[in-house]
C-alpha atoms as one frame of an Amber mdcrd trajectory, in Angstrom:
protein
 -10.688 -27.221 -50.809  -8.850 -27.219 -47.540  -8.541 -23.970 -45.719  -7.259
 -23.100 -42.399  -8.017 -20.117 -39.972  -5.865 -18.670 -36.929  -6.894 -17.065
 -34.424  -4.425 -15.318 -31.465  -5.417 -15.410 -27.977  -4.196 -14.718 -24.527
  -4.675 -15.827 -21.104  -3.600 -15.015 -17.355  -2.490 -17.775 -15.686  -4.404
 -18.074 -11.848  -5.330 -20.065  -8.949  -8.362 -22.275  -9.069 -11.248 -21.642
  -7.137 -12.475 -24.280  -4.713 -14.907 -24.697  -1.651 -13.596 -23.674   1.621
 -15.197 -26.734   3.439 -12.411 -28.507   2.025  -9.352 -26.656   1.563  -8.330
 -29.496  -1.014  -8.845 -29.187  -4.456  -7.011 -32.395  -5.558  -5.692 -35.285
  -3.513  -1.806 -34.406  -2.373   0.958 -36.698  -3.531   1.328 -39.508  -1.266
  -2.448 -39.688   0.038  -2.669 -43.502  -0.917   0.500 -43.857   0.556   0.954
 -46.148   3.682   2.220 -44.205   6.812   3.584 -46.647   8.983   3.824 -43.724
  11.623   0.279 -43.490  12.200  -3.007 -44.824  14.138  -4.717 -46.988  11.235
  -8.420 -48.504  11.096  -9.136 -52.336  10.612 -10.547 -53.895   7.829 -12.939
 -57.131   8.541 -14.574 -59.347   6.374 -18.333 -60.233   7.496 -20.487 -62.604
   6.360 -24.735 -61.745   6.541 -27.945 -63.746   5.473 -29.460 -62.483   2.439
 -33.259 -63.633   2.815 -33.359 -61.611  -0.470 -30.703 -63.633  -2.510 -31.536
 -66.366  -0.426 -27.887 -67.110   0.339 -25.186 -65.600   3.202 -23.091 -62.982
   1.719 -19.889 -61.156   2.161 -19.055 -57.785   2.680 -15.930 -55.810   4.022
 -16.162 -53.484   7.048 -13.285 -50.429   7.805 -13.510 -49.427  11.359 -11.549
 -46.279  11.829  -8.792 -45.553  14.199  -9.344 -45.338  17.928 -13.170 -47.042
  17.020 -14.835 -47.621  20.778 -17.926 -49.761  20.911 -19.002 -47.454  23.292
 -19.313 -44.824  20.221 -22.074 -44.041  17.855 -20.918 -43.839  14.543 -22.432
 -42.421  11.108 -22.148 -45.537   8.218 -20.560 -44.849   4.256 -21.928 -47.950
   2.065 -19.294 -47.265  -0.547 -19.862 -49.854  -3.753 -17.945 -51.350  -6.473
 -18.201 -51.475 -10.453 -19.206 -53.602 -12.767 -16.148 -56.185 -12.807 -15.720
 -56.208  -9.249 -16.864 -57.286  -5.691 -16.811 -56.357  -1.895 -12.793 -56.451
  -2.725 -12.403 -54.581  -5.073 -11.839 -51.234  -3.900  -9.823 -52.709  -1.041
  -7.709 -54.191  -3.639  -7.427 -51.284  -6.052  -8.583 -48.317  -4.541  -6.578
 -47.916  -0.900  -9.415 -47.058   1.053  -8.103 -47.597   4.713  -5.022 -46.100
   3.569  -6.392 -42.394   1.865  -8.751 -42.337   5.252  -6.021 -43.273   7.917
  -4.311 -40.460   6.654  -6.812 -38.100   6.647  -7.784 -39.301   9.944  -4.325
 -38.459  11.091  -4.681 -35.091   9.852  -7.887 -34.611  12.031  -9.827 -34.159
   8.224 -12.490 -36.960   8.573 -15.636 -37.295  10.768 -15.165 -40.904  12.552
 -17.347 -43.289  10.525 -17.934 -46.911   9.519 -17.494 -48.109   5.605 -18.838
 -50.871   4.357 -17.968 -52.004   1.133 -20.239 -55.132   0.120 -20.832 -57.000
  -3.247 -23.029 -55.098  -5.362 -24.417 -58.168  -7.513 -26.877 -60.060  -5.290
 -27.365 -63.675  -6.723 -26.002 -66.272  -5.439 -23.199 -66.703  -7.305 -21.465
 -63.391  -6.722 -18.422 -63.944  -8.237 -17.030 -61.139 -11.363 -15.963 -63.894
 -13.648 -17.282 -65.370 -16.985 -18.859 -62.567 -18.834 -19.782 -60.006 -16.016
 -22.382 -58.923 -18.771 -24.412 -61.803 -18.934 -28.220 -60.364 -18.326 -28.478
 -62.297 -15.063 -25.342 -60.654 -13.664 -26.574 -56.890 -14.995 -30.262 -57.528
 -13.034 -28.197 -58.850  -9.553 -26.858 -55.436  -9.540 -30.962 -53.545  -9.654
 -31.493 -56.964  -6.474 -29.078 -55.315  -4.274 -31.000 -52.157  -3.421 -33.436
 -54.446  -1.755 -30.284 -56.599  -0.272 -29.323 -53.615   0.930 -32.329 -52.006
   2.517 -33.343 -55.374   3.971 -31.053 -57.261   4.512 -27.049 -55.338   4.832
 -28.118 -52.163   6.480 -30.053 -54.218   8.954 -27.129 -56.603  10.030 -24.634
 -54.083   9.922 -27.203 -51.572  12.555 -27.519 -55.002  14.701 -23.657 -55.767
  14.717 -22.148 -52.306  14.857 -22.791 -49.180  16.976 -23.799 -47.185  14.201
 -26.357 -44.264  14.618 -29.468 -45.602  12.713 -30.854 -42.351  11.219 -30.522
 -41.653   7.691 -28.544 -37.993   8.526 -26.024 -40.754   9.330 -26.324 -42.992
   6.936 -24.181 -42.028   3.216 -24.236 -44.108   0.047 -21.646 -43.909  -2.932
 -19.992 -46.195  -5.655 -17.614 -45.783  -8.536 -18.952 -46.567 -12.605 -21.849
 -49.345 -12.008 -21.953 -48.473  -8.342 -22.194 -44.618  -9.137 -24.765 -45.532
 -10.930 -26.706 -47.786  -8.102 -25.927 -44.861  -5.939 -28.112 -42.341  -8.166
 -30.827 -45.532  -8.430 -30.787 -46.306  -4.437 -30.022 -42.861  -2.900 -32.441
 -41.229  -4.873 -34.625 -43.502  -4.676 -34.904 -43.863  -0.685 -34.193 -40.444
   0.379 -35.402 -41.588   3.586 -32.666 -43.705   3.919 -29.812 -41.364   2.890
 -29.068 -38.354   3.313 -25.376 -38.499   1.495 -24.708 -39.184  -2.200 -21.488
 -39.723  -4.251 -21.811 -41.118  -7.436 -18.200 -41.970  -8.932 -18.083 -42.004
 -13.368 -21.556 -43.440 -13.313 -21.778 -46.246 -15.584 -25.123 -46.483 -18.132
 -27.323 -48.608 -15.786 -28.006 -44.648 -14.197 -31.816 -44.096 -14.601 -32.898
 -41.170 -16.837 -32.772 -38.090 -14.561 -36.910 -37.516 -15.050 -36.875 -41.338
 -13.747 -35.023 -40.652 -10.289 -36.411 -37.708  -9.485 -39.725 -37.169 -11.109
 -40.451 -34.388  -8.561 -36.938 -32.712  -8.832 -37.837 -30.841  -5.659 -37.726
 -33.936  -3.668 -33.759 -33.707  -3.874 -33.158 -31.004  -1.265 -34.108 -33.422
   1.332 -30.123 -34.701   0.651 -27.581 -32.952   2.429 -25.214 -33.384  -0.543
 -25.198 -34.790  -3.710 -21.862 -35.164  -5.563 -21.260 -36.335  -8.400 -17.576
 -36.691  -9.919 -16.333 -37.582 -13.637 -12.792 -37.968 -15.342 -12.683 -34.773
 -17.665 -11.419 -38.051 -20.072 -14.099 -40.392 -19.216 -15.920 -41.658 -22.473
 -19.104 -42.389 -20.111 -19.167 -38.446 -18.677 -22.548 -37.664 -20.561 -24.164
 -39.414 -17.855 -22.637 -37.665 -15.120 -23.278 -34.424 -16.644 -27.159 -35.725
 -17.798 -27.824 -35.781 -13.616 -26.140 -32.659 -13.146 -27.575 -30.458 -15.825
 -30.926 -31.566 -14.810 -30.532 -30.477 -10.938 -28.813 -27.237 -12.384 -32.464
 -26.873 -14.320 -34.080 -27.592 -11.233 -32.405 -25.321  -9.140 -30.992 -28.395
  -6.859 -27.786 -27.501  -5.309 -25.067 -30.165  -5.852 -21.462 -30.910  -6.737
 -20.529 -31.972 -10.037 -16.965 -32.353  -9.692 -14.808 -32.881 -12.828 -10.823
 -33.805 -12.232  -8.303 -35.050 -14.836  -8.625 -38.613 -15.679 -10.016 -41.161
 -16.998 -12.659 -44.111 -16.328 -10.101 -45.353 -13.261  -9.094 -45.899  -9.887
  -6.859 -42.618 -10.125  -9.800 -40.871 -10.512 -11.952 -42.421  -8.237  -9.474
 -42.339  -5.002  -9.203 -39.003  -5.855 -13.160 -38.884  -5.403 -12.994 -41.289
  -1.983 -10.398 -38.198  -0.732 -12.457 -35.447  -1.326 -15.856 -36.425  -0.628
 -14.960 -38.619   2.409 -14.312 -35.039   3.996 -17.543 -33.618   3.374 -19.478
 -36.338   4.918 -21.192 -36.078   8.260 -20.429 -32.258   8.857 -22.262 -29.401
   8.558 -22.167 -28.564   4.818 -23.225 -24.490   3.225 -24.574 -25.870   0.013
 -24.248 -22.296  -1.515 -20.489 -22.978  -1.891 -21.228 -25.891  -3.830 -20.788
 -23.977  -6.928 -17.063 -23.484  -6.288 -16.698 -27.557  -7.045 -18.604 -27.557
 -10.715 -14.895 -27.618 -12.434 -11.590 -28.167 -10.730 -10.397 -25.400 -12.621
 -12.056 -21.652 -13.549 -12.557 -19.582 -16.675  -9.427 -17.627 -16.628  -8.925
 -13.975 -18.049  -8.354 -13.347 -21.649  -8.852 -10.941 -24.418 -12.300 -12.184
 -25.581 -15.058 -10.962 -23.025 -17.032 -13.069 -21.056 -14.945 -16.393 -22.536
 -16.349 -19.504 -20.382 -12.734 -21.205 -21.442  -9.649 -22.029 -21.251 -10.184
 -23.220 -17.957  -7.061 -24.142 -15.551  -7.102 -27.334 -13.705  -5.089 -28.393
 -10.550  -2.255 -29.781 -12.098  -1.893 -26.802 -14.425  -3.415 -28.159 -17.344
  -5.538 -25.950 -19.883  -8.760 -27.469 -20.627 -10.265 -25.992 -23.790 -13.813
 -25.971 -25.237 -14.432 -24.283 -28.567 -17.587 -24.017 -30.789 -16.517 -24.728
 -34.109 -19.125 -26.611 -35.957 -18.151 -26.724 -40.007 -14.541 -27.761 -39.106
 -12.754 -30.782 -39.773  -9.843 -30.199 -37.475  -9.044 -27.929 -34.376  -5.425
 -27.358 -32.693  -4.574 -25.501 -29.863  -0.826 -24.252 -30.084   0.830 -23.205
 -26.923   4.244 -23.508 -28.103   3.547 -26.984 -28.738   0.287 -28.274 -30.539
  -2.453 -30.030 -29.083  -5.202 -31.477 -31.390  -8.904 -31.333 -29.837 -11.347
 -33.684 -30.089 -15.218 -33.338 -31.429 -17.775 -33.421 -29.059 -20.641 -32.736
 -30.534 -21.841 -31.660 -33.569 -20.714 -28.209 -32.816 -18.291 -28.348 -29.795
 -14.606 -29.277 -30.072 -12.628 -30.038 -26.261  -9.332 -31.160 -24.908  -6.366
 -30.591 -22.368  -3.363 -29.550 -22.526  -0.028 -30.550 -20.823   0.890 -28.404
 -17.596   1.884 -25.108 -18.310   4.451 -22.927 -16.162   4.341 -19.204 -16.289
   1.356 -16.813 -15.974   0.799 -14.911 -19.101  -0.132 -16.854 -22.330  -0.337
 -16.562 -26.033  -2.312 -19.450 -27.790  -3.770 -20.069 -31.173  -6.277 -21.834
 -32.764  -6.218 -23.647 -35.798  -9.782 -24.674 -37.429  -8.921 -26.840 -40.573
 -12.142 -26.711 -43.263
């Protein structure tokens, strides 16, 4: 027999809480937007022997605005996914466009990105099926492309500083996921992680960091996910074992999905933590865009309110069949687990809230 139960809630309407070494908690309309107005970076292609692929490779190379050869600048190896290449996130993502603007707003530490192709064979290429085994494995080959043979051209070619407080790695979905693999792996050659919707070629937290302790040689981990991203399990696998660990880090969830939205939004914020002194006891302030917002149950964990004014809401529920959230206008959640039922709603307007719950049996 079908049965339904309602249950009336309320909840305050607030500001979000956020880190003050940013004082952005989302990137601002118009922050992939061209401004002709302004002093912009170049973008170059280079071209470096591979004596690990055994082949010369590509690779793009943003130098910022006003970049002096005279300089010493700190290096951000940002990487690609799984169905791109050293294009892709010049193609798709903006990246000379979100930093010339935050350049012009004096946000950024000057720095060199490179942005190379992730899949070391020799032919490099995302077509045919990008999932082919041999394509998967060139994407494990490039940590040692990159350690031997990309960092060393680009220290040769470029005034970059050459110490590994200078040096940050980070990559969206199969490149988040290298990032975890490399960074953690050769924390003595990075110092600076961001690791975009990793995809599922992320080791098992145990198998990165095996001595968990060994993490607080980083000067920042972040980690990001689309509070819609089917893959966030893995993000939050990483995360919940540093929390265990006691290893401060940002895991930084933001509406979206498994998409470039999401992960210029990433490029934006983290791009401003890099290279500057960081107080990793505000790191906590990142762990949800969004906080647990006063209501009439006590010590409630959710709704939570995100940037844009969306209601995110988690709610343990474990014999129903069916869970709504009604606002004024419904909004059906979605099972997570066997006991947990989560979604977001539209933006709401106003500051003090009646909502319901509907569990369906």
């Amino acid at each position: 027999m079908n049965k339904s139960i309602i249950l009336t809630v309320t909840f305050t309407l607030s500001g979000v809480l956020f880190s003050a070494q940013t004082s952005d908690k989302q990137a601002p309309q118009g922050f992939d937007v061209e401004n002709p107005t302004i002093s912009h970076g170049k973008i170059d292609t280079v071209q470096y022997v591979s004596k690990t692929v055994g082949t010369t490779r590509k690779a793009l190379i943003y130098t910022p605005p006003g970049f002096k050869k005279g300089n010493k600048y700190p290096v951000l190896y940002l990487l690609h996914g799984i169905g791109g290449d050293e294009k892709e996130w010049f193609n798709q993502g903006k990246p000379n466009v979100i930093l010339d603007n935050l350049y012009a707003q004096g946000k950024l530490q000057p720095m060199i990105v490179v942005l190379p192709n992730g899949r070391a064979m020799k032919n490099d290429r995302a077509t045919g099926n990008i999932m082919a085994p041999d394509k998967v494995e060139a994407f494990t080959t490039f940590e040692k492309d990159l350690l031997n043979d990309l960092i060393p051209f680009v220290e040769k070619k470029y005034p970059v500083k050459k110490d590994r407080e200078s040096r940050a790695l980070a990559g969206l979905s199969m490149g988040g996921g290298q990032t975890q693999n490399f960074a953690f792996g050769n924390m003595d050659k990075f110092a600076w992680l961001g690791s975009f919707s990793s995809a599922p070629n992320t080791k098992d937290p145990d198998k990165l960091l095996p001595n968990p302790q060994d993490a607080l040689k980083l000067k920042l981990i972040f980690i990001s996910c689309g509070d819609a991203d089917g893959l966030m399990p893995l993000s939050k696998r990483t995360s919940d074992y540093l929390k265990k660990n006691k290893i401060p880090h940002i895991f930084y969830i933001e509406p979206g999905g498994h998409d470039f939205k999401v992960w210029k939004n990433d490029l934006y914020i983290f791009s401003q933590l890099l290279f500057k002194p960081i107080d990793k006891s505000q790191f906590s302030n990142f762990t949800v865009l969004g906080k647990p917002e006063a209501t009439n149950i006590r010590n409630a964990q959710y709704p939570k309110i995100l940037p844009d004014e969306r209601v995110m809401f988690k709610i343990k529920a474990p014999e129903a069949q069916k869970v709504q959230i009604d606002l004024g206008k419904k909004a059906a959640l979605k099972k997570e687990s066997d006991s947990f039922w989560i979604g977001t709603t539209d933006p709401q307007s106003g500051s003090f809230h009646y909502y319901s719950n509907r569990y369906s049996f």
